[in-house]
Every structure is written in C-alpha cells, then in structure tokens.
Amino acid sequence: MKKNIINLKDENIYSLFIKIAIPSSIGTIFQNLYSVVDSIFAGQMISKEALAAIGQVFPIYFIIIALGVGISIGTTSLIANSIGENNKFKAGNVVIQSLIVAILISVIVSIFGLTFSNTLISSMNNDKDLLYLSNEYMRIIFIGSIFIFILMALNSSLSAQGDTKSYRNVLIFSFFLNIILNPIMISGKIYNFQLFNGLGISGIAYATIISNFVGVFYLFYKVQKSEIYKYTKFTIVPNIKIILNILNHGIPASIGMMMIALGSYILIFFVAIFGSNAVAGYTSAGRYEQLFFLPLLGLSTAVISIVGQNYGAKNYERVLETYNKALLVGIILLTILGFIMFITAEISMNLFTTDEKVKQFGYDYLKITALMFPAFPFFFFGNATFQGLKLPAIVMYMAILRFVIIPTIIIYFIINKIDQNYNYMFYGLVIMHWVIAILYYNFCKIKFKKILK
C-alpha cells in the first residue's frame, strides 16, 4: 500500500473522488447486490412469506449496520484528523481501540437482540408465519454480528488513509461466495447430493455471517500493510479516553443511521395497512432502490476522508471546495439514476417474485420515489462534511427530523385526513424531501462558513 499512498491534502479533488469513490461505490454495489440476492433466493427458493420476512426485519438488521457504521465513521474521522495533524501514533492507537469497541458492542447487540427481537418484529406485523421466519433469520444475524462490527472497524482505518479498494475486494468476494452458499445452506444440497437437512431462511443468515468471517482475515492483512500499522501497539486494555472519543463521534452517527431504521420501521407499519403483498412489494423494491444510492455512498466516504484530513491540516478552503464539488457531481448523477430507476421499475420487480399484486406495489413505489432522487445529494454531502468536521450531532438531528418526526406526521395526516392510499403516502414524502433539501443546503452554507471562518 505504501507505493500507492493517496495524498488527500494536495491532489485534485475530482481525481480523489475517482480514486476513493469509485472503488467504494463498486464495493457497495456488491454489498447491496448481496441483499438483493438474499431476497431473490428467499422469494424464489422458499416463499413470498420468506421474502416479506427478510424485508420486514430490515429495520432491525439495519440497526446492527448503523452501529457498525457509527464506529466506522467515528474511527475514520479521528484517524483522518490525526493523520492531517501528522500524529500517526494517535492514529495507530485509534485503530486498536476501535476493535475493542467493536467487540464490546457486538456482545451487547447479541444479548439485546436475542432478548427483544420477537417483541420488535411482532409490533410491526402480527402474522405468525412471518414472525417465525423473521426470528429464525435474525437469531443467526445477532449471534454472528461480531464479525460485521470487526469488519467495519478494520475498514475505517483503511478508508481514513484513502484505501477503499481493500473493502471493495471483500465485498465483491463476499457477493460471489454468498451466491454459492445461499442455495446450499437453504436446501442442504450441492446439485442433487444431500449434504444436510436444508436450513431454509436460517441458511441465508448463515451465508451472510460466513462471508463476513472470511472478510475479516483479508482486511486485517491489508491493515498490517498500511502506513500507520507500524504505529499501532496491540493491547486488550481499553483506553477510556480514546474509546470515549470514538463513541463521542460514532454514537451520534449511529443514532442518525438508526433513525433510518426507525423510519423504515414506521413506513413498514403504515405499508402493512395494505396487507402482506404491499409489505413484500415495498421491501423488495427498496432493495432494488438501494443500488442507485451507491455513487452517493462512495462519494460520501471520499468527502469524510478528504474533509477530515484537510480540517486537521487547517486547509479550510479545500474543505468547502470538497463539499461544493461533491454536491455538483451528486446532483448530476442522481438525476440520471432517478430516470433509470423510473423506466426500469416494472422490469426490476420480476427478479423478486411472480406475484402480480406484489409487483404492482413494488413498481408503484419505485416510480414515485425516483422523483426525489436529485434531492438526496444535499443530505448526503452535508452530512459527510459535518462528520469530517467532527460535528456528527448535526447529522443526528437532521436524521431524526427527516426519517422519523416529519414523515410520521405527513403519512399519518395523509392516511387519516386525506385518503388511505398507498401511493399518496410516497407522494407526500417526495414533497417533504425537496423542501427539507433546500432548507438544509442553506443551513449548511451558513454553518460551514461560520465553522471555518
């Protein structure tokens, strides 16, 4: 890696977007295809109930991801700032302590999840078949969550140095491994040879955990080859100051992402009013929709790393330049991708199911939500810049408003005061996102100038 060190403080910003965002986006494409493949196998090899079960537990599964991403964002920001300040010993210490945090949080998540998942799932939908299938899937995910957290912690130390290729490689490998493992674990067969009793929906969860387990070894190898590894000192003793610093930056980011999960939980609650076909259609369409966010996620990774290092080095003009250029690129990309999603909405649902009612709910959602795609860059890059500036609390407050408070008020009003109409809910969310995007853009411009003055 030392031969390919990326200079986040001096290189052309568009060039850095290409070097960091493209590998990250490619990796995230395969990460999301991973969940799409899970849905396809659930719908085609098991049942439409299994498809709905995996879809409805997404908010709960996303909480695990949110905690992992919070650790990752907190770690990435601290390491990037430390490198910008030329304090590599501090960066090395953050790497080790982030692993300790990952292990501690995984233990808490496993205990909490196994204790309360049944209550959480049943509050969304009281269908006994869906409840059973959802619990079977999540039980394995909770137990194996330690590998998810460690994988994200290792990745953060690499992405802070501009290396998004290593995680991309893990995600690509995991995707293909998942395709191989899913049918084997579901059926217990290789071709016509019966190896063991099929695990059904639990097999999909086992395939996920095995893939993450393999990825941990590769990323650890890449961390050993990185520039800051020689400044790390392995210890199992928690450094309270560093851990609190990671949590101080990571918890608001995690809470912000948990609001996405809570928002999804609320949406599924309202969608469930229209029946299990609506749940299956909406959640499977959501898996397809996620693929179109990938360029934004890759660019966000680049923005956090570039802003973090330049803020640490006091290159304040470059911080603003990064935000403005990311916003321009993001709006152009999402306008194009929104149009593509709109025209492919009906075709895409054929991947998940043959049920016409399920497909109708799915492509209605995709066509409506495509209308708000160009608004998303305002949220993604405002948030990424604040995270690079070590101000994750602002991102948390925005997430609470955008995913929970305002959507709940709008959807409740539409359902109870206007019409109990599936499509009207999402038209209301389109208008909401555009209004908030414009307000947030103006807030960001004022706040960034004030911080960096």
CSV table of C-alpha atoms in Angstrom, one decimal:
chain,number,residue,atom,x,y,z
A,1,MET,CA,0.0,0.0,0.0
A,2,LYS,CA,2.8,2.4,0.7
A,3,LYS,CA,3.6,2.6,-3.0
A,4,ASN,CA,0.1,3.8,-3.7
A,5,ILE,CA,-0.4,6.3,-0.9
A,6,ILE,CA,-3.1,8.8,-1.7
A,7,ASN,CA,-2.5,12.5,-0.8
A,8,LEU,CA,-5.8,13.8,0.4
A,9,LYS,CA,-4.4,17.2,1.2
A,10,ASP,CA,-2.9,18.2,-2.2
A,11,GLU,CA,-4.3,16.0,-5.0
A,12,ASN,CA,-7.0,17.3,-7.3
A,13,ILE,CA,-10.4,16.8,-5.7
A,14,TYR,CA,-12.1,15.3,-8.7
A,15,SER,CA,-9.2,13.0,-9.1
A,16,LEU,CA,-9.6,11.9,-5.4
A,17,PHE,CA,-13.3,11.3,-6.0
A,18,ILE,CA,-12.4,8.9,-8.7
A,19,LYS,CA,-9.7,7.2,-6.6
A,20,ILE,CA,-11.7,6.8,-3.5
A,21,ALA,CA,-15.4,6.9,-4.5
A,22,ILE,CA,-15.3,4.6,-7.5
A,23,PRO,CA,-13.7,1.6,-5.5
A,24,SER,CA,-16.1,2.4,-2.6
A,25,SER,CA,-19.1,2.5,-4.9
A,26,ILE,CA,-18.2,-0.7,-6.7
A,27,GLY,CA,-17.8,-2.4,-3.3
A,28,THR,CA,-21.1,-1.0,-2.1
A,29,ILE,CA,-22.8,-2.2,-5.4
A,30,PHE,CA,-21.8,-5.7,-4.5
A,31,GLN,CA,-22.8,-5.1,-0.8
A,32,ASN,CA,-26.3,-4.2,-1.9
A,33,LEU,CA,-26.5,-6.8,-4.6
A,34,TYR,CA,-25.7,-9.1,-1.7
A,35,SER,CA,-29.0,-8.2,0.0
A,36,VAL,CA,-30.8,-8.3,-3.4
A,37,VAL,CA,-29.6,-11.8,-3.9
A,38,ASP,CA,-30.8,-12.8,-0.4
A,39,SER,CA,-34.2,-11.5,-1.3
A,40,ILE,CA,-34.2,-13.3,-4.7
A,41,PHE,CA,-33.3,-16.6,-3.1
A,42,ALA,CA,-35.9,-16.1,-0.3
A,43,GLY,CA,-38.6,-15.4,-2.8
A,44,GLN,CA,-37.7,-18.0,-5.4
A,45,MET,CA,-36.4,-20.9,-3.3
A,46,ILE,CA,-38.5,-20.5,-0.2
A,47,SER,CA,-41.7,-18.5,-0.5
A,48,LYS,CA,-43.2,-15.0,-0.8
A,49,GLU,CA,-43.6,-15.1,3.0
A,50,ALA,CA,-39.8,-15.6,3.4
A,51,LEU,CA,-39.3,-12.6,1.0
A,52,ALA,CA,-41.6,-10.5,3.2
A,53,ALA,CA,-39.9,-11.8,6.4
A,54,ILE,CA,-36.5,-10.7,5.2
A,55,GLY,CA,-37.9,-7.4,4.1
A,56,GLN,CA,-39.7,-6.6,7.3
A,57,VAL,CA,-36.7,-7.3,9.6
A,58,PHE,CA,-34.5,-4.9,7.5
A,59,PRO,CA,-35.0,-2.0,10.0
A,60,ILE,CA,-33.8,-4.3,12.8
A,61,TYR,CA,-30.8,-5.6,10.8
A,62,PHE,CA,-30.1,-2.0,9.8
A,63,ILE,CA,-29.6,-1.1,13.5
A,64,ILE,CA,-26.7,-3.5,13.6
A,65,ILE,CA,-25.3,-1.9,10.4
A,66,ALA,CA,-25.9,1.6,11.9
A,67,LEU,CA,-23.9,0.8,15.0
A,68,GLY,CA,-21.1,-0.6,12.9
A,69,VAL,CA,-21.2,2.4,10.6
A,70,GLY,CA,-21.1,4.7,13.6
A,71,ILE,CA,-18.0,3.1,14.9
A,72,SER,CA,-16.5,3.3,11.4
A,73,ILE,CA,-17.4,7.0,10.9
A,74,GLY,CA,-16.1,7.9,14.3
A,75,THR,CA,-12.8,5.9,13.7
A,76,THR,CA,-12.4,7.3,10.1
A,77,SER,CA,-12.9,10.9,11.3
A,78,LEU,CA,-10.4,10.6,14.2
A,79,ILE,CA,-7.7,8.7,12.2
A,80,ALA,CA,-8.1,11.2,9.2
A,81,ASN,CA,-7.8,14.2,11.6
A,82,SER,CA,-4.8,12.6,13.3
A,83,ILE,CA,-3.0,12.0,10.0
A,84,GLY,CA,-3.8,15.6,9.0
A,85,GLU,CA,-2.2,16.7,12.2
A,86,ASN,CA,0.8,14.4,11.4
A,87,ASN,CA,0.1,12.5,14.7
A,88,LYS,CA,0.4,8.9,13.4
A,89,PHE,CA,0.9,7.4,16.9
A,90,LYS,CA,-2.5,8.7,17.9
A,91,ALA,CA,-3.9,7.3,14.6
A,92,GLY,CA,-2.4,3.9,15.4
A,93,ASN,CA,-4.0,3.9,18.9
A,94,VAL,CA,-7.4,4.7,17.5
A,95,VAL,CA,-7.2,1.6,15.2
A,96,ILE,CA,-6.7,-0.8,18.1
A,97,GLN,CA,-9.3,0.8,20.4
A,98,SER,CA,-11.9,0.7,17.6
A,99,LEU,CA,-11.5,-3.1,17.5
A,100,ILE,CA,-12.1,-3.2,21.3
A,101,VAL,CA,-15.2,-1.0,20.9
A,102,ALA,CA,-16.4,-3.3,18.0
A,103,ILE,CA,-16.1,-6.4,20.2
A,104,LEU,CA,-17.9,-4.8,23.2
A,105,ILE,CA,-20.8,-3.5,21.1
A,106,SER,CA,-21.2,-6.9,19.4
A,107,VAL,CA,-21.7,-8.6,22.7
A,108,ILE,CA,-24.3,-6.0,23.8
A,109,VAL,CA,-26.1,-6.2,20.5
A,110,SER,CA,-26.3,-10.0,20.6
A,111,ILE,CA,-27.7,-10.1,24.1
A,112,PHE,CA,-30.2,-7.3,23.4
A,113,GLY,CA,-31.2,-8.7,20.0
A,114,LEU,CA,-31.8,-12.3,21.2
A,115,THR,CA,-33.9,-11.0,24.1
A,116,PHE,CA,-36.1,-8.4,22.4
A,117,SER,CA,-36.3,-9.2,18.6
A,118,ASN,CA,-39.5,-11.2,19.0
A,119,THR,CA,-41.2,-8.1,20.6
A,120,LEU,CA,-39.9,-5.7,18.0
A,121,ILE,CA,-40.9,-7.9,15.0
A,122,SER,CA,-44.4,-8.7,16.3
A,123,SER,CA,-45.1,-5.0,16.8
A,124,MET,CA,-44.7,-4.4,13.1
A,125,ASN,CA,-46.8,-7.4,11.9
A,126,ASN,CA,-48.7,-10.0,13.9
A,127,ASP,CA,-48.7,-12.6,11.1
A,128,LYS,CA,-47.5,-15.8,12.8
A,129,ASP,CA,-45.7,-17.2,9.8
A,130,LEU,CA,-43.8,-14.0,9.1
A,131,LEU,CA,-42.9,-13.7,12.8
A,132,TYR,CA,-41.5,-17.2,12.9
A,133,LEU,CA,-39.4,-16.8,9.7
A,134,SER,CA,-38.1,-13.3,10.7
A,135,ASN,CA,-37.0,-14.7,14.1
A,136,GLU,CA,-35.2,-17.6,12.5
A,137,TYR,CA,-33.3,-15.3,10.3
A,138,MET,CA,-32.4,-12.6,12.9
A,139,ARG,CA,-31.3,-15.1,15.6
A,140,ILE,CA,-28.3,-16.1,13.4
A,141,ILE,CA,-27.5,-12.5,12.5
A,142,PHE,CA,-27.4,-11.4,16.1
A,143,ILE,CA,-25.1,-14.2,17.1
A,144,GLY,CA,-22.7,-13.5,14.3
A,145,SER,CA,-22.7,-9.7,14.5
A,146,ILE,CA,-19.2,-9.7,16.0
A,147,PHE,CA,-17.7,-10.3,12.5
A,148,ILE,CA,-19.8,-7.5,11.0
A,149,PHE,CA,-18.5,-5.0,13.6
A,150,ILE,CA,-14.9,-6.0,13.3
A,151,LEU,CA,-15.0,-5.9,9.5
A,152,MET,CA,-16.3,-2.3,9.6
A,153,ALA,CA,-13.8,-1.2,12.2
A,154,LEU,CA,-10.9,-2.6,10.1
A,155,ASN,CA,-12.3,-0.9,7.0
A,156,SER,CA,-12.4,2.5,8.7
A,157,SER,CA,-8.7,2.5,9.4
A,158,LEU,CA,-8.1,1.9,5.7
A,159,SER,CA,-10.6,4.4,4.3
A,160,ALA,CA,-9.2,7.1,6.5
A,161,GLN,CA,-5.9,6.7,4.5
A,162,GLY,CA,-7.8,6.7,1.2
A,163,ASP,CA,-7.8,2.9,0.7
A,164,THR,CA,-11.3,1.9,-0.3
A,165,LYS,CA,-10.1,-0.8,-2.7
A,166,SER,CA,-9.5,-3.4,0.0
A,167,TYR,CA,-13.1,-3.3,1.3
A,168,ARG,CA,-14.3,-3.3,-2.3
A,169,ASN,CA,-12.4,-6.6,-2.8
A,170,VAL,CA,-14.0,-8.1,0.3
A,171,LEU,CA,-17.5,-7.1,-0.8
A,172,ILE,CA,-17.0,-8.5,-4.3
A,173,PHE,CA,-15.7,-11.8,-3.0
A,174,SER,CA,-18.5,-12.0,-0.3
A,175,PHE,CA,-21.1,-11.4,-3.0
A,176,PHE,CA,-20.0,-14.4,-5.1
A,177,LEU,CA,-19.4,-16.5,-2.0
A,178,ASN,CA,-23.0,-15.6,-1.0
A,179,ILE,CA,-24.4,-16.8,-4.3
A,180,ILE,CA,-22.7,-20.1,-3.9
A,181,LEU,CA,-23.6,-20.5,-0.2
A,182,ASN,CA,-27.3,-19.4,-0.3
A,183,PRO,CA,-28.7,-22.3,-2.3
A,184,ILE,CA,-26.5,-24.8,-0.4
A,185,MET,CA,-27.5,-23.6,3.0
A,186,ILE,CA,-31.2,-23.2,2.1
A,187,SER,CA,-31.6,-26.7,0.6
A,188,GLY,CA,-28.7,-28.6,2.2
A,189,LYS,CA,-27.8,-29.8,-1.3
A,190,ILE,CA,-25.0,-29.5,-3.9
A,191,TYR,CA,-26.7,-30.3,-7.1
A,192,ASN,CA,-28.7,-33.5,-6.2
A,193,PHE,CA,-26.3,-34.6,-3.4
A,194,GLN,CA,-27.9,-34.1,0.0
A,195,LEU,CA,-25.2,-32.9,2.5
A,196,PHE,CA,-27.5,-32.0,5.4
A,197,ASN,CA,-31.1,-31.0,6.2
A,198,GLY,CA,-31.9,-27.7,4.5
A,199,LEU,CA,-31.8,-24.7,6.8
A,200,GLY,CA,-34.4,-22.6,4.9
A,201,ILE,CA,-34.3,-18.9,5.8
A,202,SER,CA,-31.7,-19.6,8.5
A,203,GLY,CA,-29.4,-20.7,5.8
A,204,ILE,CA,-29.5,-17.2,4.2
A,205,ALA,CA,-28.3,-15.7,7.6
A,206,TYR,CA,-25.5,-18.3,7.9
A,207,ALA,CA,-24.3,-17.5,4.5
A,208,THR,CA,-24.1,-13.8,5.5
A,209,ILE,CA,-22.1,-14.5,8.7
A,210,ILE,CA,-19.6,-16.9,6.9
A,211,SER,CA,-18.9,-14.3,4.2
A,212,ASN,CA,-18.2,-11.6,6.9
A,213,PHE,CA,-16.0,-14.0,8.8
A,214,VAL,CA,-13.8,-14.6,5.7
A,215,GLY,CA,-13.6,-10.9,5.0
A,216,VAL,CA,-12.2,-10.1,8.5
A,217,PHE,CA,-9.0,-12.0,7.7
A,218,TYR,CA,-8.4,-10.2,4.4
A,219,LEU,CA,-8.9,-6.7,5.9
A,220,PHE,CA,-6.7,-7.4,8.8
A,221,TYR,CA,-3.9,-8.4,6.4
A,222,LYS,CA,-4.4,-5.1,4.5
A,223,VAL,CA,-4.3,-3.1,7.7
A,224,GLN,CA,-0.9,-4.8,8.5
A,225,LYS,CA,0.4,-3.4,5.2
A,226,SER,CA,-0.9,0.1,5.7
A,227,GLU,CA,1.2,3.2,6.5
A,228,ILE,CA,0.0,3.6,10.1
A,229,TYR,CA,0.3,0.0,11.2
A,230,LYS,CA,3.8,0.4,12.5
A,231,TYR,CA,2.5,3.0,14.9
A,232,THR,CA,-0.1,0.6,16.4
A,233,LYS,CA,0.5,-1.2,19.7
A,234,PHE,CA,-1.7,-4.2,20.3
A,235,THR,CA,-3.4,-4.4,23.7
A,236,ILE,CA,-6.6,-5.8,25.1
A,237,VAL,CA,-6.7,-2.9,27.7
A,238,PRO,CA,-9.3,-0.3,26.8
A,239,ASN,CA,-8.1,3.3,26.6
A,240,ILE,CA,-11.1,5.1,28.1
A,241,LYS,CA,-10.1,8.4,26.6
A,242,ILE,CA,-9.8,7.1,23.0
A,243,ILE,CA,-12.9,4.9,23.3
A,244,LEU,CA,-15.0,7.9,24.6
A,245,ASN,CA,-13.7,9.9,21.7
A,246,ILE,CA,-14.7,7.2,19.2
A,247,LEU,CA,-18.1,6.9,20.8
A,248,ASN,CA,-18.5,10.7,21.0
A,249,HIS,CA,-18.2,10.8,17.2
A,250,GLY,CA,-19.7,7.4,16.5
A,251,ILE,CA,-22.8,7.4,18.6
A,252,PRO,CA,-24.5,10.4,17.0
A,253,ALA,CA,-23.7,8.9,13.6
A,254,SER,CA,-25.1,5.6,14.7
A,255,ILE,CA,-28.2,7.3,16.1
A,256,GLY,CA,-28.6,9.2,12.8
A,257,MET,CA,-28.5,5.9,10.9
A,258,MET,CA,-30.8,4.2,13.4
A,259,MET,CA,-33.3,6.9,12.5
A,260,ILE,CA,-33.2,5.5,9.0
A,261,ALA,CA,-34.1,2.1,10.5
A,262,LEU,CA,-36.8,3.6,12.7
A,263,GLY,CA,-38.1,5.5,9.7
A,264,SER,CA,-38.2,2.2,7.8
A,265,TYR,CA,-40.0,0.6,10.7
A,266,ILE,CA,-42.6,3.3,10.7
A,267,LEU,CA,-43.1,3.1,6.9
A,268,ILE,CA,-43.5,-0.7,7.1
A,269,PHE,CA,-46.1,-0.2,9.9
A,270,PHE,CA,-48.1,2.1,7.6
A,271,VAL,CA,-47.5,-0.1,4.5
A,272,ALA,CA,-48.7,-3.1,6.4
A,273,ILE,CA,-52.2,-1.5,6.5
A,274,PHE,CA,-52.4,-2.5,2.8
A,275,GLY,CA,-51.5,-6.2,3.5
A,276,SER,CA,-48.6,-8.6,3.2
A,277,ASN,CA,-48.5,-8.1,-0.6
A,278,ALA,CA,-47.7,-4.5,0.0
A,279,VAL,CA,-45.0,-5.3,2.5
A,280,ALA,CA,-43.3,-7.8,0.2
A,281,GLY,CA,-43.6,-5.3,-2.8
A,282,TYR,CA,-42.4,-2.3,-0.9
A,283,THR,CA,-39.5,-4.0,0.9
A,284,SER,CA,-38.2,-5.8,-2.2
A,285,ALA,CA,-38.4,-2.6,-4.3
A,286,GLY,CA,-36.4,-1.0,-1.5
A,287,ARG,CA,-33.6,-3.5,-2.1
A,288,TYR,CA,-33.5,-2.5,-5.7
A,289,GLU,CA,-33.7,1.2,-4.9
A,290,GLN,CA,-30.6,0.9,-2.6
A,291,LEU,CA,-28.5,0.1,-5.7
A,292,PHE,CA,-29.0,3.6,-7.0
A,293,PHE,CA,-27.7,5.2,-3.9
A,294,LEU,CA,-24.2,3.6,-4.3
A,295,PRO,CA,-22.4,6.5,-6.0
A,296,LEU,CA,-23.6,8.8,-3.2
A,297,LEU,CA,-22.3,6.4,-0.5
A,298,GLY,CA,-18.9,6.2,-2.3
A,299,LEU,CA,-18.6,9.9,-2.7
A,300,SER,CA,-19.6,10.4,1.0
A,301,THR,CA,-16.7,8.1,2.0
A,302,ALA,CA,-14.4,10.3,0.0
A,303,VAL,CA,-15.8,13.5,1.4
A,304,ILE,CA,-15.4,12.4,5.0
A,305,SER,CA,-11.8,11.3,4.4
A,306,ILE,CA,-10.8,14.4,2.4
A,307,VAL,CA,-12.6,16.9,4.8
A,308,GLY,CA,-11.2,15.1,7.8
A,309,GLN,CA,-7.6,15.3,6.8
A,310,ASN,CA,-7.8,18.9,5.5
A,311,TYR,CA,-9.6,20.1,8.5
A,312,GLY,CA,-6.9,18.5,10.7
A,313,ALA,CA,-4.3,20.3,8.5
A,314,LYS,CA,-6.3,23.6,8.6
A,315,ASN,CA,-6.8,23.6,4.8
A,316,TYR,CA,-10.2,25.2,5.3
A,317,GLU,CA,-10.8,26.4,1.7
A,318,ARG,CA,-10.2,22.9,0.5
A,319,VAL,CA,-13.0,21.7,2.9
A,320,LEU,CA,-15.5,24.0,1.2
A,321,GLU,CA,-14.3,23.1,-2.3
A,322,THR,CA,-14.8,19.4,-1.5
A,323,TYR,CA,-18.4,20.0,-0.4
A,324,ASN,CA,-19.3,22.1,-3.4
A,325,LYS,CA,-17.7,19.7,-6.0
A,326,ALA,CA,-19.3,16.7,-4.4
A,327,LEU,CA,-22.7,18.3,-4.5
A,328,LEU,CA,-22.4,19.2,-8.2
A,329,VAL,CA,-21.3,15.6,-9.1
A,330,GLY,CA,-24.0,14.1,-6.9
A,331,ILE,CA,-26.9,16.1,-8.3
A,332,ILE,CA,-25.9,15.2,-11.9
A,333,LEU,CA,-25.5,11.5,-11.1
A,334,LEU,CA,-28.7,11.2,-9.1
A,335,THR,CA,-30.8,12.9,-11.8
A,336,ILE,CA,-29.6,10.3,-14.3
A,337,LEU,CA,-30.0,7.4,-11.9
A,338,GLY,CA,-33.5,8.5,-10.8
A,339,PHE,CA,-34.6,8.4,-14.5
A,340,ILE,CA,-33.1,5.0,-15.0
A,341,MET,CA,-34.9,3.6,-11.9
A,342,PHE,CA,-38.2,5.1,-13.1
A,343,ILE,CA,-38.0,3.4,-16.5
A,344,THR,CA,-36.8,0.0,-15.1
A,345,ALA,CA,-39.3,-0.1,-12.2
A,346,GLU,CA,-41.6,-2.7,-13.7
A,347,ILE,CA,-38.9,-4.9,-15.1
A,348,SER,CA,-36.9,-5.0,-11.8
A,349,MET,CA,-39.8,-6.5,-9.8
A,350,ASN,CA,-39.7,-9.6,-11.9
A,351,LEU,CA,-36.4,-10.5,-10.2
A,352,PHE,CA,-38.1,-10.9,-6.8
A,353,THR,CA,-41.5,-12.5,-7.4
A,354,THR,CA,-44.0,-13.7,-10.0
A,355,ASP,CA,-47.0,-12.5,-7.9
A,356,GLU,CA,-48.6,-9.6,-9.8
A,357,LYS,CA,-50.1,-7.9,-6.8
A,358,VAL,CA,-46.6,-7.8,-5.1
A,359,LYS,CA,-45.0,-6.5,-8.2
A,360,GLN,CA,-47.6,-3.7,-8.5
A,361,PHE,CA,-46.9,-2.4,-5.1
A,362,GLY,CA,-43.2,-2.5,-5.8
A,363,TYR,CA,-43.1,-0.6,-9.0
A,364,ASP,CA,-45.6,2.0,-7.9
A,365,TYR,CA,-43.2,2.8,-5.1
A,366,LEU,CA,-40.1,2.9,-7.3
A,367,LYS,CA,-41.7,5.3,-9.9
A,368,ILE,CA,-42.8,7.7,-7.2
A,369,THR,CA,-39.6,7.7,-5.2
A,370,ALA,CA,-37.5,8.3,-8.3
A,371,LEU,CA,-38.9,11.8,-8.4
A,372,MET,CA,-36.9,12.8,-5.2
A,373,PHE,CA,-33.6,11.4,-6.2
A,374,PRO,CA,-31.8,14.7,-7.2
A,375,ALA,CA,-32.6,16.0,-3.6
A,376,PHE,CA,-30.6,13.3,-1.9
A,377,PRO,CA,-27.1,14.8,-2.5
A,378,PHE,CA,-28.0,17.8,-0.3
A,379,PHE,CA,-28.4,15.4,2.6
A,380,PHE,CA,-25.5,13.0,1.9
A,381,PHE,CA,-22.8,15.6,1.4
A,382,GLY,CA,-23.9,18.0,4.0
A,383,ASN,CA,-23.8,15.1,6.5
A,384,ALA,CA,-20.4,13.8,5.2
A,385,THR,CA,-18.9,17.3,5.6
A,386,PHE,CA,-20.2,17.7,9.2
A,387,GLN,CA,-18.8,14.2,10.0
A,388,GLY,CA,-15.4,15.2,8.6
A,389,LEU,CA,-15.6,18.4,10.7
A,390,LYS,CA,-16.2,16.2,13.8
A,391,LEU,CA,-19.8,17.5,14.2
A,392,PRO,CA,-21.9,14.3,14.0
A,393,ALA,CA,-24.6,15.7,16.3
A,394,ILE,CA,-25.9,17.9,13.5
A,395,VAL,CA,-26.3,14.8,11.3
A,396,MET,CA,-28.2,13.0,14.1
A,397,TYR,CA,-30.7,15.9,14.5
A,398,MET,CA,-31.2,16.0,10.7
A,399,ALA,CA,-31.9,12.3,10.6
A,400,ILE,CA,-34.4,12.5,13.5
A,401,LEU,CA,-36.3,15.2,11.6
A,402,ARG,CA,-36.0,13.7,8.1
A,403,PHE,CA,-36.7,10.0,8.8
A,404,VAL,CA,-38.9,10.0,11.9
A,405,ILE,CA,-40.7,13.1,13.1
A,406,ILE,CA,-41.7,14.8,9.8
A,407,PRO,CA,-42.5,11.6,7.8
A,408,THR,CA,-44.7,10.2,10.6
A,409,ILE,CA,-46.7,13.5,10.8
A,410,ILE,CA,-47.1,13.6,7.0
A,411,ILE,CA,-48.1,10.0,6.5
A,412,TYR,CA,-50.4,10.0,9.5
A,413,PHE,CA,-52.1,13.1,8.1
A,414,ILE,CA,-52.5,11.6,4.6
A,415,ILE,CA,-53.8,8.2,5.8
A,416,ASN,CA,-56.3,9.7,8.3
A,417,LYS,CA,-57.3,13.0,6.9
A,418,ILE,CA,-56.9,12.7,3.1
A,419,ASP,CA,-57.2,9.1,1.9
A,420,GLN,CA,-55.9,5.7,2.9
A,421,ASN,CA,-54.0,5.4,-0.3
A,422,TYR,CA,-50.6,3.6,-0.7
A,423,ASN,CA,-49.3,5.9,-3.4
A,424,TYR,CA,-50.4,9.2,-1.7
A,425,MET,CA,-48.0,8.3,1.2
A,426,PHE,CA,-45.0,8.3,-1.0
A,427,TYR,CA,-46.0,11.4,-3.0
A,428,GLY,CA,-46.1,13.2,0.4
A,429,LEU,CA,-42.6,12.0,1.1
A,430,VAL,CA,-41.4,13.4,-2.2
A,431,ILE,CA,-42.6,16.9,-1.4
A,432,MET,CA,-41.2,16.6,2.1
A,433,HIS,CA,-37.7,15.7,0.9
A,434,TRP,CA,-37.4,18.5,-1.6
A,435,VAL,CA,-38.5,21.1,0.9
A,436,ILE,CA,-36.0,19.9,3.6
A,437,ALA,CA,-33.2,19.5,1.0
A,438,ILE,CA,-33.5,23.2,0.1
A,439,LEU,CA,-33.6,24.3,3.7
A,440,TYR,CA,-30.6,22.0,4.6
A,441,TYR,CA,-28.5,23.4,1.8
A,442,ASN,CA,-28.9,26.9,3.0
A,443,PHE,CA,-28.2,25.9,6.6
A,444,CYS,CA,-25.0,24.0,5.5
A,445,LYS,CA,-23.7,27.0,3.6
A,446,ILE,CA,-24.1,29.3,6.6
A,447,LYS,CA,-22.8,26.8,9.1
A,448,PHE,CA,-19.7,25.8,7.1
A,449,LYS,CA,-18.6,29.3,6.6
A,450,LYS,CA,-19.1,30.1,10.3
A,451,ILE,CA,-17.1,27.0,11.4
A,452,LEU,CA,-14.2,27.6,9.0
A,453,LYS,CA,-14.0,31.4,9.2
